[in-house]
Short mmCIF file of C-alpha atoms in Angstrom, two decimals:
data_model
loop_
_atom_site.label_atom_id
_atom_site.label_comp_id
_atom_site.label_asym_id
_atom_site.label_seq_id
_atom_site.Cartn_x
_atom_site.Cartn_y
_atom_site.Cartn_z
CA UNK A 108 43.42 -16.85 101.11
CA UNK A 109 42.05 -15.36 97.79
CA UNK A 110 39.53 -17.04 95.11
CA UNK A 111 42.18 -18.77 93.62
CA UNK A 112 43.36 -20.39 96.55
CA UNK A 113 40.08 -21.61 97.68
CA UNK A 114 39.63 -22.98 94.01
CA UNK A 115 43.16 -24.61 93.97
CA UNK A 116 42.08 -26.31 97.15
CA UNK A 117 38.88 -27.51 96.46
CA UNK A 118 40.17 -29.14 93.01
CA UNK A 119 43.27 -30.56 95.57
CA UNK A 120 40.76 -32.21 97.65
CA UNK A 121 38.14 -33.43 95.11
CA UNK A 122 40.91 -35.29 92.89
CA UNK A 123 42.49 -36.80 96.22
CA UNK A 124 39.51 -38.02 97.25
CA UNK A 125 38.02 -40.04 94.05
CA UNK A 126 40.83 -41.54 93.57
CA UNK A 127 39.47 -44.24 95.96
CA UNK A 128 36.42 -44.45 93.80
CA UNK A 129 38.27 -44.97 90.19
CA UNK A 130 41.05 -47.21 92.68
CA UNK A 131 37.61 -49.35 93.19
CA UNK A 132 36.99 -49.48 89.36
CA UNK A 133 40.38 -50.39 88.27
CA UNK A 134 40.55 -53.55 90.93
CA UNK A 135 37.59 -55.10 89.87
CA UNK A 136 39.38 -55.80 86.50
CA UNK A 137 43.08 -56.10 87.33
CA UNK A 138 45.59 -57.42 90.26
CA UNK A 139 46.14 -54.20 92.26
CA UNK A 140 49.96 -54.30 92.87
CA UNK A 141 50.52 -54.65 89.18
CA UNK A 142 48.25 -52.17 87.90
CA UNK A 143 49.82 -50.32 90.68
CA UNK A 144 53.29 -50.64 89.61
CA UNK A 145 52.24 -49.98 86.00
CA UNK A 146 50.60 -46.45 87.07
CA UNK A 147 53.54 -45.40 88.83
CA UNK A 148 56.23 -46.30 85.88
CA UNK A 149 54.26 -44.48 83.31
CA UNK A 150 53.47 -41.38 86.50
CA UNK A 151 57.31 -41.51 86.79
CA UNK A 152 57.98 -41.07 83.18
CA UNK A 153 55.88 -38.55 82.59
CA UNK A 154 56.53 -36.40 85.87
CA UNK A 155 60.57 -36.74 85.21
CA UNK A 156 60.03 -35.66 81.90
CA UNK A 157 57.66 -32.63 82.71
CA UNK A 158 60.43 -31.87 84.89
CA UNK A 159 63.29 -32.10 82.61
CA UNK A 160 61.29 -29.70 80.42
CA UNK A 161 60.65 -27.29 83.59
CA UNK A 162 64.62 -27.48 83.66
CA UNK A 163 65.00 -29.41 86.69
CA UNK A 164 67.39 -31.80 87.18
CA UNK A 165 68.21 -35.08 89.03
CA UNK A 166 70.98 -33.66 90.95
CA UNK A 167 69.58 -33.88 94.64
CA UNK A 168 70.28 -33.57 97.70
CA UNK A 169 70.85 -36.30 100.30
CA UNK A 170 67.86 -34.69 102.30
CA UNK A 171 65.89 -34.96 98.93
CA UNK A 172 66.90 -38.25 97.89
CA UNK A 173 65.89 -39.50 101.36
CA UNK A 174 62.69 -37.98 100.90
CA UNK A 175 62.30 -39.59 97.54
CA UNK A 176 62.94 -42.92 98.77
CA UNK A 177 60.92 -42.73 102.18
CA UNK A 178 57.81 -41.25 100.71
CA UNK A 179 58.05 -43.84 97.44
CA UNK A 180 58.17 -46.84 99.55
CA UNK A 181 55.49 -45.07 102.71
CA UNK A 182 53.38 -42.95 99.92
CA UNK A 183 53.42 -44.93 96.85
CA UNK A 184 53.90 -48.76 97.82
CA UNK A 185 52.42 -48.75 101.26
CA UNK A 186 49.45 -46.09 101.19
CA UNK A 187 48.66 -46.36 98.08
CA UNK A 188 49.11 -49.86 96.82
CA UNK A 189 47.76 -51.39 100.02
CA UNK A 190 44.45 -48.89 99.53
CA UNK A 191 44.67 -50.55 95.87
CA UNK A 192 44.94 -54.06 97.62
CA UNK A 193 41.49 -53.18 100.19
CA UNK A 194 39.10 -51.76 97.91
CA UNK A 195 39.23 -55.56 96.14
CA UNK A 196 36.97 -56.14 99.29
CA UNK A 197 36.42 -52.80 101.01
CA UNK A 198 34.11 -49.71 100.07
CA UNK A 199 35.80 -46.86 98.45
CA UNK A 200 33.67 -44.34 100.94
CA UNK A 201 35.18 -46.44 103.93
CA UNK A 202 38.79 -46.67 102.20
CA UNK A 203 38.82 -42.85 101.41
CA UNK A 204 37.14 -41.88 105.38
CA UNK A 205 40.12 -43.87 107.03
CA UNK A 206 42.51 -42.20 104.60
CA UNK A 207 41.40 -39.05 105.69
CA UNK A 208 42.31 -39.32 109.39
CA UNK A 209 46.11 -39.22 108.09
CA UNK A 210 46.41 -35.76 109.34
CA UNK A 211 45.15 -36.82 112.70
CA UNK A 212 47.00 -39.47 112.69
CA UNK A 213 50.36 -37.31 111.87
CA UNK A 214 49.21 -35.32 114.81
CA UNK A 215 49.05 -37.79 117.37
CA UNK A 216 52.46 -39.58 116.30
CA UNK A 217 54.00 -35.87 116.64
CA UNK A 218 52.38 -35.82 120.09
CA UNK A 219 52.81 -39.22 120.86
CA UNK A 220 56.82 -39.78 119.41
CA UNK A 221 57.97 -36.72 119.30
CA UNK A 222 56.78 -35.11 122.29
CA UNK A 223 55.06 -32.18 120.30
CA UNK A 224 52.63 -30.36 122.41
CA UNK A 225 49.20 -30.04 121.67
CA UNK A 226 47.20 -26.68 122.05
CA UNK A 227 43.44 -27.54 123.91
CA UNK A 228 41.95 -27.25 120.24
CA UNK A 229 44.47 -29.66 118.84
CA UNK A 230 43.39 -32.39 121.46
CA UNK A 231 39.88 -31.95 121.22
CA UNK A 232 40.14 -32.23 116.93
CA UNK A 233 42.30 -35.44 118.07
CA UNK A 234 39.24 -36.89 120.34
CA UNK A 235 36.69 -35.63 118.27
CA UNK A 236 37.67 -37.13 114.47
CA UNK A 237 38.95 -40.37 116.49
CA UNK A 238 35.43 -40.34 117.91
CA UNK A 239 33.92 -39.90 114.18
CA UNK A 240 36.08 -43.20 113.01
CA UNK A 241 35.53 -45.45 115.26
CA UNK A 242 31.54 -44.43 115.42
CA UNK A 243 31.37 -45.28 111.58
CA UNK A 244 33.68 -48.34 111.83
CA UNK A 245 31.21 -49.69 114.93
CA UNK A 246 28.42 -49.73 112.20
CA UNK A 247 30.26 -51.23 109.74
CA UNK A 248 31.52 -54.20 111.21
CA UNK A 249 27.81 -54.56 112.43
CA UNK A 250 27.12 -54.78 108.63
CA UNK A 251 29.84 -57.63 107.61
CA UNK A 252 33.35 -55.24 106.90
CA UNK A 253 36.07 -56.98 105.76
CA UNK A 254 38.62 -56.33 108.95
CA UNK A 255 41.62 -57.65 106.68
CA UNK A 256 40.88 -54.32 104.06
CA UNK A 257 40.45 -52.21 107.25
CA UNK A 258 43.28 -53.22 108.07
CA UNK A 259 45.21 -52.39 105.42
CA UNK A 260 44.14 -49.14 104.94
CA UNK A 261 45.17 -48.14 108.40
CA UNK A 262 48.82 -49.62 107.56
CA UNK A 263 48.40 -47.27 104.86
CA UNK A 264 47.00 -43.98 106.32
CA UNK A 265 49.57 -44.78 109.05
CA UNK A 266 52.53 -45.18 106.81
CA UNK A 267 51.59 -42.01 105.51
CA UNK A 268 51.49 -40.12 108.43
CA UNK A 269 55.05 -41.35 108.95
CA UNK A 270 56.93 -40.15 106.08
CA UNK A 271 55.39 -36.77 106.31
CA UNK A 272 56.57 -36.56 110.01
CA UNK A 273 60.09 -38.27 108.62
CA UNK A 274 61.05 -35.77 105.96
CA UNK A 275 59.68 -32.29 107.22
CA UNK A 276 61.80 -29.53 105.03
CA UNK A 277 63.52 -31.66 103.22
CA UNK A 278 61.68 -30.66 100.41
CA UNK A 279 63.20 -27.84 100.00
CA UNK A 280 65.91 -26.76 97.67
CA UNK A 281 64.01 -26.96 94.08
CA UNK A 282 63.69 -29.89 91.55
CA UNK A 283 60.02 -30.80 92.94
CA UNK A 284 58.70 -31.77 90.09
CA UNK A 285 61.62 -34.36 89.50
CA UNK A 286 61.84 -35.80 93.08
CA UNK A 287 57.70 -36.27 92.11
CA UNK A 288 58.71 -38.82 89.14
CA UNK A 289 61.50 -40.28 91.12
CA UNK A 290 59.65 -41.24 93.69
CA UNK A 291 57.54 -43.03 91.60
CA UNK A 292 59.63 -45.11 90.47
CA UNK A 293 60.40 -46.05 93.58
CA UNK A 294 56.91 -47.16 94.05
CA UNK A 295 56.89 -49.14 90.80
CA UNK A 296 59.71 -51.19 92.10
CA UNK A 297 58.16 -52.10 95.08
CA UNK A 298 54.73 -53.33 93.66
CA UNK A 299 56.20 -54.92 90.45
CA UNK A 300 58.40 -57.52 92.73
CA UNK A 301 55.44 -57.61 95.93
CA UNK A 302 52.77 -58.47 92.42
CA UNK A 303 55.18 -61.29 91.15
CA UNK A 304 55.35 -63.30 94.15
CA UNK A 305 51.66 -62.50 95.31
CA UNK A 306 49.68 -61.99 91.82
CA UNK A 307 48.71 -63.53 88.62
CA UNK A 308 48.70 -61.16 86.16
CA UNK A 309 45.28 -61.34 84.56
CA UNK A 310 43.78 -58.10 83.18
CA UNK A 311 40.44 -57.67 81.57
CA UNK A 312 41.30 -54.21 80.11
CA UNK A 313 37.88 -52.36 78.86
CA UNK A 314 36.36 -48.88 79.11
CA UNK A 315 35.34 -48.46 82.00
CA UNK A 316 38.57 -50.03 83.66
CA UNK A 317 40.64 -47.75 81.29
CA UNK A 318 39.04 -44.56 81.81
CA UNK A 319 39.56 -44.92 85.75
CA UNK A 320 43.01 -45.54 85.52
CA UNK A 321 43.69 -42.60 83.29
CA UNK A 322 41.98 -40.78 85.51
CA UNK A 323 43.86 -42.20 88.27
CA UNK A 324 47.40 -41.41 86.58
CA UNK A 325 46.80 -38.00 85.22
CA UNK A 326 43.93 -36.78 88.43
CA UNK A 327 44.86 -37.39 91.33
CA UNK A 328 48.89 -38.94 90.53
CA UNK A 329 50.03 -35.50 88.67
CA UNK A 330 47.57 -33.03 88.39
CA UNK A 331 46.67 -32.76 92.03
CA UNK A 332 50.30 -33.26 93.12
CA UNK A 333 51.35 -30.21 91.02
CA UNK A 334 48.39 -28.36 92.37
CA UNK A 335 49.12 -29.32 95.85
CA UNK A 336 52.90 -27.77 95.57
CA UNK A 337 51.33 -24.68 93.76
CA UNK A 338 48.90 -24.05 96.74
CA UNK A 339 51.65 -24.68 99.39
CA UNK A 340 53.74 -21.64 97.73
CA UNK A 341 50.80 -19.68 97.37
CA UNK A 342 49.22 -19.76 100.75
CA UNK A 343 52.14 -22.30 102.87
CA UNK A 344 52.14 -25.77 103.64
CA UNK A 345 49.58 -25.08 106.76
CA UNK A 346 46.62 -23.23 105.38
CA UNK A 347 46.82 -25.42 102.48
CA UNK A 348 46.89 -28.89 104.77
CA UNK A 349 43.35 -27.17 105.70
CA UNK A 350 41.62 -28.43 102.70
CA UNK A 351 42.01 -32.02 104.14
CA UNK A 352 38.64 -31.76 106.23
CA UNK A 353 36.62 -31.87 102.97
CA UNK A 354 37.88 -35.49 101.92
CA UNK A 355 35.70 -37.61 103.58
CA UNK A 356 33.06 -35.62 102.47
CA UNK A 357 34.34 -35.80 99.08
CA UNK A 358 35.18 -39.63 99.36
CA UNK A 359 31.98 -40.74 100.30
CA UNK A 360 30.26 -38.10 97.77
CA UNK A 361 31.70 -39.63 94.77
CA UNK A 362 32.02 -43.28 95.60
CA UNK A 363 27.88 -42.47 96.05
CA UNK A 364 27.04 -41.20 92.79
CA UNK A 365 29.60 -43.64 90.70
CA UNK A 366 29.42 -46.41 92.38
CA UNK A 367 25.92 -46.30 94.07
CA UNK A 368 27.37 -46.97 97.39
CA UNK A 369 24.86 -46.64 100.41
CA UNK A 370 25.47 -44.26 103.10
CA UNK A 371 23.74 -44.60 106.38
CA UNK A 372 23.01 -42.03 108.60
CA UNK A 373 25.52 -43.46 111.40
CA UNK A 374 28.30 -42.62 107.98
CA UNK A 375 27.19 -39.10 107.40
CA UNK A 376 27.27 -38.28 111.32
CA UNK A 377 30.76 -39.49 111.61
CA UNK A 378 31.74 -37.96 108.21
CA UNK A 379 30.67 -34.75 109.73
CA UNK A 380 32.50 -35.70 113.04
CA UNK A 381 35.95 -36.79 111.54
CA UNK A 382 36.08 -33.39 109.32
CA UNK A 383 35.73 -30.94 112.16
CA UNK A 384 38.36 -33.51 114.08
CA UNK A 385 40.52 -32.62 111.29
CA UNK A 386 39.29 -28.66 110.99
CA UNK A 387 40.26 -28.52 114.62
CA UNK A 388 43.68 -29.79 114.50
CA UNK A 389 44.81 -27.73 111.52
CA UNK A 390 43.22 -24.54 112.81
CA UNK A 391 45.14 -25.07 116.03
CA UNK A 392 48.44 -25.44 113.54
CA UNK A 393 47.80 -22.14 112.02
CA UNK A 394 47.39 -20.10 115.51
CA UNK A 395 50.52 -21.38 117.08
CA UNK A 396 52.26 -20.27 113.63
CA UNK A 397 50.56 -16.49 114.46
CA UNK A 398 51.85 -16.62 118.23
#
């Protein structure tokens, strides 16, 4: 893993993980399944038409177009527009922390579904970032959290973890950049029809508001997506899944300095907790690919 690598990943990670912080801005102005659906449309354009330009085309295969469909409705409508829907009443630190047990998540439905075995370092990252959750959930719901946005977010996270399970290699086979805009748009569908029978459609666009959400659409929607795909050809999909133990540090970094949220010491203990948890398990990935 050269320089470049490292730097690809540590951009990957910061992006991914204040999202949840400019997610928190755009909410407080605007109903989150529409400004949802309205990201992903204009994401969609754009991505399809970076791709067109890249020479890719819309010809996929049924693998891919699977793919596009599961992770549009499990990435895009579920995990992200129900994150959207909890930060109207949830922190962005606490939104972006149980995000960031997706991977351990992933590896306990592999374990737990699929029968995958788990090396002695994989279980004890399991137990151990488990452990770091639930000791910083105990203190919040000692300070008022609302259980209904903790909720979601685990639907989310969960969600998550189930399409990438679901659609293992079928990425493969080129177009990448186009099944990133299609899958958008399967997003945008979703959240336009779930925001017309759950939302009124009241915005109070201003600065602030609209400098998050470009953010938002151009950050951590394309930018880190393309980077993400760039760092899994240059180092493979497992070294590069590594990166994940710096986003709750990340999360709770940012949501801190933009949004002044308090941290407690019980949060930074089980930040620390849930990224070796997650260290752990994807260390354990990379020496059973060496065996």
């Amino acid at each position: 893993m050269d320089i470049r690598a490292i730097a690809m990943g540590l951009l990957f990670a910061f992006l991914w993980s204040a999202a949840f912080t400019s997610a928190r801005i755009i909410v407080a102005d605007a109903p989150p399944f529409a400004i949802s659906a309205i990201r992903f449309l204009l994401a969609g354009l754009i991505g399809v038409a970076i791709a067109r330009m890249m020479g890719q085309n819309w010809h996929l295969t049924r693998d891919q177009w699977r793919a596009t469909l599961i992770f549009g409705l499990c990435q895009n409508a579920l995990y992200l527009g129900l994150n959207f829907m909890a930060m109207t009443t949830v922190e962005a630190s606490l939104a972006s922390i149980i995000a960031s047990s997706m991977p351990l998540i992933v590896a306990f439905l592999g374990w737990a579904a699929l029968r995958e075995k788990l090396s002695p370092l994989a279980a004890f990252g399991l137990v151990l970032g488990f452990a770091g959750v639930v000791l910083i959930m105990g203190g919040r719901i000692g300070q008022g959290v609302d259980m209904f946005g903790v909720i979601l977010c685990v639907i989310g996270a969960t969600a998550l973890a189930v399409a990438t399970l679901m659609v293992r290699g079928a990425l493969s086979g080129g177009n990448l950049m186009m099944i990133v805009g299609l899958q958008m748009f399967v997003g945008a569908a979703v959240l336009f029809v779930a925001s017309l029978l759950l939302e009124t459609w009241e915005f109070n666009w201003n600065l602030r508001m609209g400098a998050a959400f470009t953010f938002t659409l151009f950050g951590p929607g394309l930018l880190a997506t393309w980077i993400w795909f760039k760092l899994v050809e240059r180092i493979g999909a497992i070294k590069a899944a590594t990166f994940h133990f710096l986003n709750p540090f990340f999360g709770v970094a940012v949501a801190a300095v933009i949004l002044g949220e308090a941290l407690g010491l019980t949060d930074v203990i089980g930040v620390v907790i849930i990224a070796a948890g997650i260290l752990a398990v994807q260390l354990s990935k990379h020496s059973n690919t060496r065996k």
